Each structure stands twice: as C-alpha cells, then as structure tokens.
Amino acid sequence: MNIVDSLTTIIVVTILVSVALVLVAYLNRRVNRARSRVRDDESVGGSRYFVRYAPPDENDGGADSR
C-alpha cells in the first residue's frame, strides 16, 4: 500500500466520522429541545429567575401625586 492509498483511506475515514458526529449532535439537540418543551409546558408559574416589574399606578395616591 503506497502513501496515496493511505492518505485516501485516512481522509475517507475522517469524513465518515465527522458525518457520524454531526448526526449524533443533531439527534442530541432534537432530544434536548423535546425535553425542554415538556418542561416549559409543565411550568405555568412564570420565569424561574426574573419577576415582571409592575410600575406603580399614577392614580394610586403616591407621594408625587397632587
């Protein structure tokens, strides 16, 4: 086996392994997104870290109202 055949074999194997890794990463992402949708549907209470800010009404009789 000469050097050209060896390099060709290495390149083909590298391409096949790369394609296999891309497929595994894609399937992993799909599974994670499906799991996160289920979790998002279950949580109705709102955000875990952020709370919506509700500014005070202008008609609530605050100190600045005249």
mmCIF file of C-alpha atoms in Angstrom:
data_model
loop_
_atom_site.group_PDB
_atom_site.id
_atom_site.type_symbol
_atom_site.label_atom_id
_atom_site.label_comp_id
_atom_site.label_asym_id
_atom_site.label_seq_id
_atom_site.Cartn_x
_atom_site.Cartn_y
_atom_site.Cartn_z
ATOM 1 C CA MET A 1 0.000 0.000 0.000
ATOM 2 C CA ASN A 2 1.550 3.287 -1.042
ATOM 3 C CA ILE A 3 1.235 6.702 0.550
ATOM 4 C CA VAL A 4 -1.628 7.869 -1.701
ATOM 5 C CA ASP A 5 -3.809 4.920 -0.726
ATOM 6 C CA SER A 6 -3.050 5.502 2.950
ATOM 7 C CA LEU A 7 -3.914 9.196 2.744
ATOM 8 C CA THR A 8 -7.096 8.453 0.814
ATOM 9 C CA THR A 9 -8.166 5.958 3.461
ATOM 10 C CA ILE A 10 -7.442 8.438 6.258
ATOM 11 C CA ILE A 11 -9.408 11.197 4.532
ATOM 12 C CA VAL A 12 -12.425 8.978 3.830
ATOM 13 C CA VAL A 13 -12.493 7.672 7.405
ATOM 14 C CA THR A 14 -12.200 11.226 8.764
ATOM 15 C CA ILE A 15 -15.127 12.391 6.631
ATOM 16 C CA LEU A 16 -17.292 9.448 7.697
ATOM 17 C CA VAL A 17 -16.510 10.003 11.379
ATOM 18 C CA SER A 18 -17.315 13.718 11.010
ATOM 19 C CA VAL A 19 -20.670 12.955 9.399
ATOM 20 C CA ALA A 20 -21.462 10.469 12.169
ATOM 21 C CA LEU A 21 -20.620 13.056 14.851
ATOM 22 C CA VAL A 22 -22.820 15.654 13.147
ATOM 23 C CA LEU A 23 -25.739 13.220 13.126
ATOM 24 C CA VAL A 24 -25.246 12.371 16.806
ATOM 25 C CA ALA A 25 -25.082 16.070 17.735
ATOM 26 C CA TYR A 26 -28.222 16.797 15.714
ATOM 27 C CA LEU A 27 -30.170 13.992 17.361
ATOM 28 C CA ASN A 28 -28.946 15.086 20.781
ATOM 29 C CA ARG A 29 -30.169 18.629 20.135
ATOM 30 C CA ARG A 30 -33.569 17.358 18.981
ATOM 31 C CA VAL A 31 -33.974 15.246 22.114
ATOM 32 C CA ASN A 32 -32.964 18.151 24.374
ATOM 33 C CA ARG A 33 -35.410 20.511 22.673
ATOM 34 C CA ALA A 34 -38.214 17.971 23.034
ATOM 35 C CA ARG A 35 -37.428 17.625 26.739
ATOM 36 C CA SER A 36 -37.330 21.381 27.260
ATOM 37 C CA ARG A 37 -40.738 21.791 25.598
ATOM 38 C CA VAL A 38 -42.212 19.296 28.032
ATOM 39 C CA ARG A 39 -40.673 21.179 30.959
ATOM 40 C CA ASP A 40 -41.876 24.533 29.585
ATOM 41 C CA ASP A 41 -45.416 23.200 29.248
ATOM 42 C CA GLU A 42 -45.381 21.960 32.835
ATOM 43 C CA SER A 43 -44.192 25.244 34.336
ATOM 44 C CA VAL A 44 -47.069 27.688 34.466
ATOM 45 C CA GLY A 45 -45.760 29.797 37.340
ATOM 46 C CA GLY A 46 -43.641 32.075 35.182
ATOM 47 C CA SER A 47 -39.950 32.697 34.985
ATOM 48 C CA ARG A 48 -37.582 30.993 37.346
ATOM 49 C CA TYR A 49 -35.121 33.868 37.737
ATOM 50 C CA PHE A 50 -36.911 37.018 36.631
ATOM 51 C CA VAL A 51 -40.022 38.654 38.007
ATOM 52 C CA ARG A 52 -42.060 41.007 35.883
ATOM 53 C CA TYR A 53 -41.876 44.582 37.178
ATOM 54 C CA ALA A 54 -45.205 46.324 37.546
ATOM 55 C CA PRO A 55 -44.690 50.073 37.949
ATOM 56 C CA PRO A 56 -46.992 51.820 40.407
ATOM 57 C CA ASP A 57 -50.132 53.422 39.022
ATOM 58 C CA GLU A 58 -50.258 57.188 38.740
ATOM 59 C CA ASN A 59 -53.692 57.146 40.392
ATOM 60 C CA ASP A 60 -52.731 55.193 43.491
ATOM 61 C CA GLY A 61 -52.223 58.305 45.636
ATOM 62 C CA GLY A 62 -48.440 58.208 45.874
ATOM 63 C CA ALA A 63 -46.269 60.984 47.321
ATOM 64 C CA ASP A 64 -45.779 62.665 43.941
ATOM 65 C CA SER A 65 -49.485 62.948 43.103
ATOM 66 C CA ARG A 66 -51.191 66.304 43.723
#
